[in-house]
Short mmCIF file of C-alpha atoms in Angstrom, two decimals:
data_model
loop_
_atom_site.label_atom_id
_atom_site.label_comp_id
_atom_site.label_asym_id
_atom_site.label_seq_id
_atom_site.Cartn_x
_atom_site.Cartn_y
_atom_site.Cartn_z
CA MET R 27 -55.67 -63.18 42.20
CA LEU R 28 -56.47 -59.51 42.49
CA LYS R 29 -53.24 -58.91 44.35
CA LYS R 30 -51.30 -60.78 41.67
CA PHE R 31 -53.06 -58.80 38.95
CA MET R 32 -52.32 -55.48 40.67
CA HIS R 33 -48.68 -56.45 41.05
CA SER R 34 -48.46 -57.36 37.36
CA PHE R 35 -50.20 -54.13 36.37
CA ALA R 36 -47.80 -52.07 38.50
CA ALA R 37 -44.82 -53.84 36.93
CA ARG R 38 -46.12 -53.12 33.42
CA GLU R 39 -46.67 -49.45 34.32
CA GLU R 40 -43.18 -49.17 35.76
CA LYS R 41 -41.72 -50.70 32.61
CA LYS R 42 -43.82 -48.35 30.50
CA GLN R 43 -42.51 -45.36 32.46
CA GLN R 44 -38.96 -46.62 31.97
CA HIS R 45 -39.54 -46.78 28.23
CA LEU R 46 -40.99 -43.26 28.28
CA SER R 47 -37.99 -41.99 30.25
CA TYR R 48 -35.63 -43.68 27.79
CA ASP R 49 -37.51 -42.17 24.81
CA ARG R 50 -37.44 -38.78 26.49
CA MET R 51 -33.69 -39.10 27.09
CA ILE R 52 -33.09 -40.04 23.44
CA PHE R 53 -35.19 -37.06 22.36
CA LEU R 54 -33.22 -34.70 24.61
CA ILE R 55 -29.91 -36.05 23.32
CA LYS R 56 -31.01 -35.61 19.69
CA TRP R 57 -32.23 -32.11 20.50
CA ALA R 58 -28.93 -31.19 22.16
CA VAL R 59 -26.93 -32.57 19.22
CA SER R 60 -29.09 -30.60 16.78
CA ILE R 61 -28.56 -27.38 18.74
CA PHE R 62 -24.80 -28.04 18.84
CA LEU R 63 -24.65 -28.64 15.09
CA ILE R 64 -26.64 -25.46 14.44
CA PHE R 65 -24.20 -23.56 16.68
CA ILE R 66 -21.19 -24.96 14.82
CA LEU R 67 -22.78 -24.10 11.47
CA THR R 68 -23.58 -20.58 12.64
CA VAL R 69 -20.01 -20.00 13.83
CA SER R 70 -18.61 -21.37 10.58
CA VAL R 71 -20.83 -19.13 8.46
CA SER R 72 -19.93 -16.14 10.63
CA LEU R 73 -16.22 -16.77 10.24
CA TRP R 74 -16.63 -17.16 6.51
CA TRP R 75 -18.65 -13.94 6.32
CA PHE R 76 -16.44 -11.71 8.45
CA TYR R 77 -13.03 -13.02 7.50
CA ASP R 78 -11.12 -13.45 4.27
CA MET R 79 -8.89 -16.44 3.69
CA PRO R 80 -6.19 -16.63 6.40
CA LEU R 81 -2.84 -15.33 5.19
CA THR R 82 0.61 -16.21 6.51
CA SER R 83 1.77 -13.72 9.10
CA PRO R 84 4.47 -11.39 7.74
CA ILE R 85 6.29 -11.57 11.07
CA ASN R 86 5.85 -15.04 12.49
CA PRO R 87 5.57 -18.00 10.08
CA LEU R 88 4.02 -20.13 12.81
CA THR R 89 0.95 -17.93 13.17
CA THR R 90 -1.74 -16.65 10.84
CA PHE R 91 -3.68 -13.44 10.64
CA HIS R 92 -6.85 -12.35 8.91
CA PHE R 93 -7.86 -9.28 6.96
CA LEU R 94 -11.13 -8.11 8.48
CA GLN R 95 -13.75 -6.57 6.24
CA GLU R 96 -14.21 -3.81 8.79
CA ALA R 97 -11.48 -1.32 9.68
CA GLN R 98 -8.68 -2.43 11.96
CA VAL R 99 -7.36 0.07 14.46
CA SER R 100 -3.64 0.69 14.67
CA PRO R 101 -2.16 -0.30 18.04
CA THR R 102 -0.26 3.01 18.20
CA GLY R 103 -2.99 5.29 16.92
CA LYS R 104 -2.94 7.81 14.07
CA LYS R 105 -0.81 6.97 11.05
CA ILE R 106 1.08 9.25 8.68
CA VAL R 107 -0.64 9.76 5.32
CA TYR R 108 2.13 11.16 3.13
CA GLY R 109 1.29 12.32 -0.38
CA TYR R 110 3.66 13.08 -3.23
CA LEU R 111 2.44 15.93 -5.43
CA PRO R 112 4.27 15.99 -8.80
CA TYR R 113 4.40 19.39 -10.43
CA TRP R 114 2.51 18.06 -13.47
CA ASN R 115 -0.49 17.19 -11.27
CA MET R 116 -0.64 20.40 -9.25
CA LYS R 117 -3.81 21.66 -10.91
CA LYS R 118 -5.51 18.26 -10.66
CA ALA R 119 -4.82 17.49 -7.01
CA THR R 120 -7.18 18.04 -4.10
CA ILE R 121 -5.87 18.39 -0.56
CA GLN R 122 -7.91 15.77 1.26
CA PRO R 123 -8.49 16.03 5.03
CA GLU R 124 -6.80 12.66 5.63
CA LEU R 125 -3.48 13.98 4.31
CA THR R 126 -0.90 14.63 7.06
CA HIS R 127 2.17 15.34 4.88
CA LEU R 128 2.33 16.87 1.40
CA SER R 129 5.62 16.66 -0.50
CA TYR R 130 6.12 18.74 -3.63
CA PHE R 131 7.85 16.73 -6.35
CA SER R 132 10.45 17.88 -7.23
CA LEU R 133 13.65 19.89 -7.42
CA THR R 134 16.48 18.23 -9.35
CA ILE R 135 19.99 18.02 -7.89
CA LEU R 136 22.72 18.43 -10.50
CA GLY R 137 26.11 16.79 -10.30
CA ASP R 138 27.76 19.93 -8.88
CA GLY R 139 25.15 20.20 -6.10
CA SER R 140 23.20 23.08 -7.58
CA LEU R 141 19.45 22.89 -8.11
CA GLN R 142 18.39 22.77 -11.74
CA THR R 143 16.55 25.93 -12.77
CA GLN R 144 16.75 25.68 -16.57
CA THR R 145 16.44 23.07 -19.31
CA LYS R 146 17.38 23.34 -22.96
CA ASP R 147 13.76 24.26 -23.65
CA GLY R 148 13.58 26.98 -21.01
CA GLY R 149 12.63 27.05 -17.33
CA GLU R 150 12.75 23.78 -15.38
CA PRO R 151 9.08 23.02 -14.58
CA GLY R 152 9.68 21.55 -11.11
CA TYR R 153 11.63 24.59 -9.98
CA ALA R 154 9.18 26.98 -11.62
CA GLY R 155 6.21 25.31 -9.92
CA LEU R 156 7.66 26.14 -6.51
CA SER R 157 7.01 29.83 -7.16
CA SER R 158 3.50 29.37 -8.53
CA GLU R 159 0.25 30.56 -7.00
CA VAL R 160 -0.98 26.97 -7.05
CA PHE R 161 1.87 25.85 -4.80
CA LEU R 162 1.14 28.67 -2.35
CA GLU R 163 -2.56 27.80 -2.32
CA LEU R 164 -1.88 24.11 -1.64
CA SER R 165 0.63 25.02 1.07
CA ASN R 166 -1.95 27.21 2.79
CA LYS R 167 -4.50 24.39 2.71
CA MET R 168 -2.05 22.02 4.35
CA LYS R 169 -1.23 24.61 7.00
CA ALA R 170 -4.96 25.14 7.67
CA GLN R 171 -5.37 21.44 8.51
CA ASN R 172 -2.17 21.35 10.58
CA GLY R 173 -0.35 19.28 7.98
CA ALA R 174 3.33 19.28 7.05
CA MET R 175 4.60 20.78 3.79
CA GLU R 176 7.67 19.02 2.44
CA LEU R 177 9.90 19.18 -0.60
CA THR R 178 11.35 16.27 -2.57
CA LEU R 179 14.85 16.58 -4.00
CA THR R 180 15.56 14.13 -6.81
CA GLN R 181 18.59 12.82 -8.65
CA PHE R 182 18.16 10.12 -11.31
CA ASN R 183 21.14 10.63 -13.62
CA GLY R 184 23.91 8.11 -12.89
CA ASP R 185 26.82 10.46 -13.65
CA ASP R 186 25.30 13.25 -11.55
CA ILE R 187 24.79 10.84 -8.64
CA ALA R 188 28.38 9.61 -8.76
CA ASN R 189 29.82 13.14 -9.01
CA PHE R 190 27.59 14.58 -6.29
CA LEU R 191 28.21 11.83 -3.76
CA ALA R 192 31.97 11.93 -4.33
CA SER R 193 32.29 15.70 -3.84
CA GLN R 194 32.08 17.48 -0.48
CA ALA R 195 32.02 20.79 -2.37
CA ALA R 196 28.95 19.72 -4.34
CA GLN R 197 27.18 18.64 -1.16
CA ASP R 198 28.01 21.95 0.53
CA ARG R 199 26.62 23.79 -2.50
CA LEU R 200 23.36 21.86 -2.16
CA LEU R 201 23.07 22.70 1.55
CA THR R 202 23.44 26.41 0.73
CA ALA R 203 20.79 26.19 -1.99
CA LEU R 204 18.53 24.27 0.35
CA ASP R 205 18.81 26.99 2.99
CA ASP R 206 17.61 29.54 0.44
CA VAL R 207 14.57 27.40 -0.37
CA ILE R 208 13.63 26.73 3.26
CA ILE R 209 13.83 30.43 4.08
CA ALA R 210 11.83 31.50 1.02
CA TYR R 211 9.07 28.88 1.03
CA PRO R 212 6.81 27.29 3.69
CA VAL R 213 8.75 24.04 3.85
CA ASN R 214 9.19 22.01 7.05
CA GLY R 215 10.43 18.73 5.63
CA ILE R 216 12.95 17.43 3.08
CA ASN R 217 12.56 14.14 1.21
CA ILE R 218 15.55 12.71 -0.66
CA ASP R 219 14.86 10.55 -3.72
CA ILE R 220 18.13 9.45 -5.32
CA GLU R 221 17.66 6.50 -7.67
CA LEU R 222 20.52 4.84 -9.52
CA GLY R 223 19.62 2.74 -12.55
CA GLY R 224 22.76 0.59 -12.46
CA SER R 225 24.75 -1.12 -9.74
CA PRO R 226 26.49 1.16 -7.23
CA THR R 227 29.96 0.72 -5.87
CA LEU R 228 30.49 0.24 -2.14
CA THR R 229 32.01 3.72 -2.08
CA MET R 230 28.83 5.24 -3.50
CA ARG R 231 26.72 3.44 -0.87
CA ASN R 232 28.94 4.72 1.90
CA ASN R 233 28.97 8.22 0.42
CA LEU R 234 25.17 8.37 0.37
CA THR R 235 25.03 7.35 4.03
CA ALA R 236 27.63 9.99 4.89
CA PHE R 237 25.65 12.62 2.97
CA MET R 238 22.44 11.79 4.83
CA LYS R 239 24.31 12.18 8.12
CA LYS R 240 25.70 15.51 6.96
CA LEU R 241 22.27 16.72 5.86
CA ARG R 242 20.68 15.65 9.16
CA GLU R 243 23.31 17.53 11.18
CA HIS R 244 22.91 20.62 9.00
CA LEU R 245 19.13 20.71 9.45
CA ASN R 246 19.42 20.14 13.19
CA THR R 247 21.92 22.98 13.51
CA ARG R 248 20.02 25.54 11.44
CA TYR R 249 16.35 24.85 12.19
CA ASP R 250 14.11 24.00 15.11
CA LYS R 251 12.33 21.16 13.34
CA VAL R 252 12.68 20.15 9.71
CA ASN R 253 11.82 16.52 8.97
CA LEU R 254 14.18 14.44 6.88
CA SER R 255 13.07 11.36 4.97
CA ILE R 256 14.37 9.21 2.14
CA ALA R 257 12.65 7.13 -0.54
CA MET R 258 13.94 3.63 -1.25
CA TYR R 259 13.09 0.81 -3.62
CA ALA R 260 11.34 -2.10 -1.92
CA GLY R 261 14.39 -4.23 -2.75
CA ALA R 262 16.64 -2.02 -0.63
CA SER R 263 15.73 -4.24 2.30
CA LYS R 264 17.87 -6.98 0.73
CA ASN R 265 20.90 -4.65 0.96
CA ASN R 266 20.88 -4.36 -2.82
CA GLY R 267 21.37 -1.03 -4.52
CA LEU R 268 22.44 2.37 -3.33
CA TRP R 269 20.90 2.35 0.14
CA ASP R 270 22.52 1.04 3.31
CA VAL R 271 19.23 0.74 5.19
CA PRO R 272 20.51 0.28 8.79
CA GLY R 273 23.27 2.81 8.14
CA ILE R 274 20.87 5.55 6.96
CA GLU R 275 18.07 4.84 9.46
CA PRO R 276 19.51 6.86 12.41
CA TYR R 277 19.54 10.06 10.37
CA VAL R 278 15.99 10.09 9.03
CA ASP R 279 12.54 10.53 10.54
CA TYR R 280 11.04 8.00 8.15
CA ILE R 281 11.86 5.79 5.19
CA ILE R 282 9.39 5.69 2.31
CA ILE R 283 9.29 2.25 0.71
CA MET R 284 8.43 2.59 -2.98
CA ALA R 285 6.41 -0.63 -2.96
CA TYR R 286 5.12 -0.35 -6.51
CA ASP R 287 6.27 -0.84 -10.10
CA PHE R 288 6.67 -4.59 -9.57
CA HIS R 289 5.34 -4.61 -13.13
CA ARG R 290 6.03 -1.62 -15.37
CA SER R 291 4.91 -0.21 -18.67
CA SER R 292 7.80 -2.08 -20.33
CA SER R 293 6.99 -5.47 -18.75
CA PRO R 294 6.69 -8.36 -21.23
CA GLN R 295 3.68 -9.68 -19.31
CA ALA R 296 0.77 -7.91 -17.68
CA GLY R 297 0.80 -8.13 -13.90
CA PRO R 298 0.07 -6.35 -10.61
CA ILE R 299 1.74 -3.02 -9.87
CA ALA R 300 1.91 -3.61 -6.12
CA PRO R 301 1.26 -7.28 -5.26
CA LEU R 302 0.89 -7.84 -1.54
CA PHE R 303 1.60 -11.57 -1.89
CA GLY R 304 2.29 -14.19 -4.56
CA GLY R 305 5.84 -13.22 -5.44
CA ARG R 306 7.51 -16.53 -4.79
CA GLU R 307 5.23 -18.37 -7.20
CA PHE R 308 3.83 -15.94 -9.75
CA TRP R 309 6.31 -13.05 -10.16
CA ASP R 310 9.74 -11.98 -8.97
CA SER R 311 8.78 -10.65 -5.53
CA ASP R 312 6.02 -9.00 -3.52
CA ILE R 313 5.50 -6.38 -0.82
CA ASN R 314 5.35 -8.88 2.03
CA GLN R 315 8.75 -10.39 1.21
CA HIS R 316 10.46 -6.99 1.39
CA LEU R 317 8.63 -5.72 4.46
CA GLN R 318 9.75 -8.79 6.41
CA ASP R 319 13.31 -7.53 5.99
CA PHE R 320 12.59 -3.84 6.55
CA VAL R 321 10.98 -4.38 9.95
CA THR R 322 14.12 -6.17 11.18
CA GLN R 323 16.34 -3.24 10.16
CA VAL R 324 14.28 -0.15 10.93
CA PRO R 325 12.00 0.86 13.84
CA ARG R 326 8.50 0.25 12.55
CA GLN R 327 7.24 3.77 13.19
CA LYS R 328 9.85 5.07 10.74
CA LEU R 329 8.49 3.00 7.85
CA LEU R 330 5.92 4.33 5.37
CA LEU R 331 4.50 1.89 2.81
CA GLY R 332 4.26 3.33 -0.68
CA ILE R 333 0.72 3.06 -2.07
CA PRO R 334 0.09 3.53 -5.83
CA PHE R 335 -2.77 5.73 -6.98
CA TYR R 336 -2.16 4.57 -10.56
CA GLY R 337 -1.89 1.48 -12.70
CA TYR R 338 -0.41 0.32 -15.99
CA GLU R 339 -2.17 -0.44 -19.24
CA TRP R 340 -0.90 -2.70 -22.03
CA LYS R 341 -2.07 -4.00 -25.38
CA THR R 342 -2.03 -7.77 -24.85
CA THR R 343 -2.42 -11.05 -26.68
CA SER R 344 -5.40 -12.11 -24.52
CA ARG R 345 -7.52 -11.17 -21.52
CA GLU R 346 -5.60 -13.50 -19.19
CA ALA R 347 -4.21 -12.26 -15.87
CA GLN R 348 -0.61 -12.54 -17.03
CA SER R 349 -1.11 -12.15 -20.73
CA HIS R 350 1.88 -11.30 -22.92
CA THR R 351 2.14 -7.63 -23.82
CA PHE R 352 3.03 -6.03 -27.13
CA PRO R 353 6.33 -4.08 -27.02
CA ASP R 354 6.13 -0.32 -26.46
CA THR R 355 2.39 -0.37 -25.73
CA GLY R 356 2.56 0.11 -21.96
CA SER R 357 1.45 3.37 -20.37
CA THR R 358 0.45 4.80 -16.99
CA ALA R 359 -3.25 4.48 -16.21
CA SER R 360 -4.64 6.90 -13.64
CA ILE R 361 -7.57 5.92 -11.45
CA SER R 362 -9.56 8.48 -13.44
CA ARG R 363 -8.72 6.56 -16.62
CA VAL R 364 -9.98 3.30 -15.08
CA GLN R 365 -13.21 4.93 -13.93
CA ASP R 366 -13.80 6.31 -17.41
CA LEU R 367 -13.39 2.83 -18.91
CA LEU R 368 -15.85 1.40 -16.40
CA ARG R 369 -18.39 4.02 -17.42
CA ARG R 370 -18.03 2.70 -20.99
CA LYS R 371 -18.28 -0.91 -19.88
CA ASP R 372 -20.78 -2.10 -22.48
CA GLU R 373 -19.24 -0.17 -25.36
CA LEU R 374 -15.71 -1.52 -24.73
CA LYS R 375 -16.71 -4.97 -23.48
CA VAL R 376 -14.97 -4.31 -20.18
CA GLU R 377 -14.43 -7.33 -17.93
CA GLU R 378 -13.53 -6.67 -14.28
CA ARG R 379 -11.49 -9.34 -12.55
CA TRP R 380 -9.58 -9.97 -9.33
CA ASN R 381 -6.11 -11.49 -8.94
CA GLU R 382 -6.38 -13.48 -5.71
CA GLU R 383 -2.64 -14.14 -5.46
CA ALA R 384 -1.70 -10.45 -5.59
CA LEU R 385 -4.90 -9.14 -3.94
CA SER R 386 -5.21 -6.76 -6.87
CA PRO R 387 -7.92 -5.86 -9.39
CA TYR R 388 -7.43 -5.79 -13.12
CA LEU R 389 -9.66 -5.33 -16.12
CA SER R 390 -9.58 -6.03 -19.82
CA TYR R 391 -11.36 -4.35 -22.70
CA GLU R 392 -11.49 -4.28 -26.48
CA GLU R 393 -11.08 -1.29 -28.75
CA ASN R 394 -10.69 -1.27 -32.54
CA GLY R 395 -10.30 -5.03 -32.47
CA GLU R 396 -7.39 -4.96 -30.01
CA ILE R 397 -7.31 -6.33 -26.43
CA TYR R 398 -5.97 -4.29 -23.51
CA VAL R 399 -5.33 -5.19 -19.86
CA ILE R 400 -5.00 -2.74 -16.96
CA TYR R 401 -3.77 -3.50 -13.45
CA TYR R 402 -4.71 -0.79 -10.96
CA GLU R 403 -5.79 -0.18 -7.35
CA ASN R 404 -9.31 0.12 -5.99
CA SER R 405 -10.92 0.41 -2.57
CA ARG R 406 -10.62 -3.34 -1.93
CA SER R 407 -6.91 -3.66 -2.77
CA ILE R 408 -6.06 -0.47 -0.89
CA SER R 409 -8.07 -1.76 2.06
CA TYR R 410 -5.94 -4.91 2.22
CA LYS R 411 -2.74 -2.84 2.14
CA LEU R 412 -4.00 -0.63 4.97
CA ASP R 413 -4.90 -3.69 7.03
CA TYR R 414 -1.35 -4.87 6.42
CA VAL R 415 0.04 -1.52 7.60
CA ASN R 416 -2.05 -1.71 10.77
CA GLN R 417 -1.13 -5.29 11.52
CA LEU R 418 2.57 -4.59 11.11
CA ASP R 419 2.04 -1.33 13.02
CA ILE R 420 4.38 0.65 10.78
CA GLY R 421 4.29 4.45 10.62
CA GLY R 422 1.82 4.89 7.79
CA ILE R 423 1.60 5.19 4.02
CA ALA R 424 3.04 7.32 1.24
CA ILE R 425 0.94 7.88 -1.88
CA TRP R 426 2.31 8.11 -5.40
CA ALA R 427 0.84 10.28 -6.58
CA LEU R 428 -1.77 12.88 -5.72
CA GLY R 429 -3.92 13.93 -8.64
CA TYR R 430 -4.11 10.52 -10.30
CA GLU R 431 -7.31 9.68 -8.41
CA GLY R 432 -9.21 12.61 -9.97
CA ASP R 433 -12.24 13.85 -8.06
CA SER R 434 -13.11 10.42 -6.65
CA ARG R 435 -13.19 9.82 -2.90
CA GLU R 436 -13.19 6.02 -3.31
CA LEU R 437 -9.62 5.49 -2.15
CA TRP R 438 -9.66 8.29 0.41
CA ASP R 439 -12.77 6.93 2.11
CA VAL R 440 -10.93 3.66 2.74
CA ILE R 441 -7.95 5.56 4.16
CA ASN R 442 -10.32 7.50 6.39
CA ARG R 443 -11.86 4.31 7.78
CA LYS R 444 -8.67 2.29 8.18
CA LEU R 445 -6.11 4.82 9.36
#
């Protein structure tokens, strides 16, 4: 009996141990599953924290890329930071250490190829500014930080453009005048900004390309190193307008894409000045659409993305993102203007908002019973654009325009971190 009892006791103990082992195994499995779920949750939260919403790649539609909240490093290193300095902002502008190229804006090309020196009211202010003490002081600051000093030549009158491009004599006259300027002033780069309001003929397109070739050969013959660049509308990538992009590319060091004014002071609806995305659904076009074409026509290191240091302000019918505007109420809004409104936030009932489609800030306010909307750029929107520049690995950025940011370092600090 004792033997039978001992055998039964041993069997019960063995069964008990089996149950304990089974319970222990279940516990270990539950513990492992819990740890795995915590890991998945941690990774998910981390991705949400460090990344913004994935955006379609501008190059390959089958892949995606993210905008990191921390600076992205360019694969090819230091980028160009090109700044336009209009003569009317000369006394407001500060030469920031991030600036690599400063271009004085501007000297006007007349139809006969001469540079405009007079207006009906007296001296032409762009030409006069070239001889000012302020210009010399700014030039010396750029030289001290090993930056390039450039000069923008502009032509916006349709008749002058047609006459100048059709005349070899007018072009030769400009080259002679340009030699005088390069000899007299500390200029080591020329930027051409010829903008035609209407539709050009094929002959005008070809003539502009031929002129750029002629100018390039002239500069190469006369000088050791004078940069040559040209400004183009963002839509030039579609082969619309005056510019033959692949035809002009061999003769320039870089092409400045004026990727702003997608909405203007005259726009019937408020909207972003430089929308990175959203064009296909919310407005006519966006930066990404045009850059997709540019990078197939031009070596990437020759491309500079235009960055606005300004916005537009309208009197509107509501505070909505795309509110209708009242005619003739639009005006340029400097970053300084925006910062002043934000300082008066309570007084003017300022509401700050963010347009997720464009990746652009905007605000609305009330004054004297009227509603106003301003689209502008801030550190966040500029940061996205700089991430875009780095991910495309294009040559850099071009700022329009120095002086509109006032004394603030907000936008420059982002440039410092990203580029």
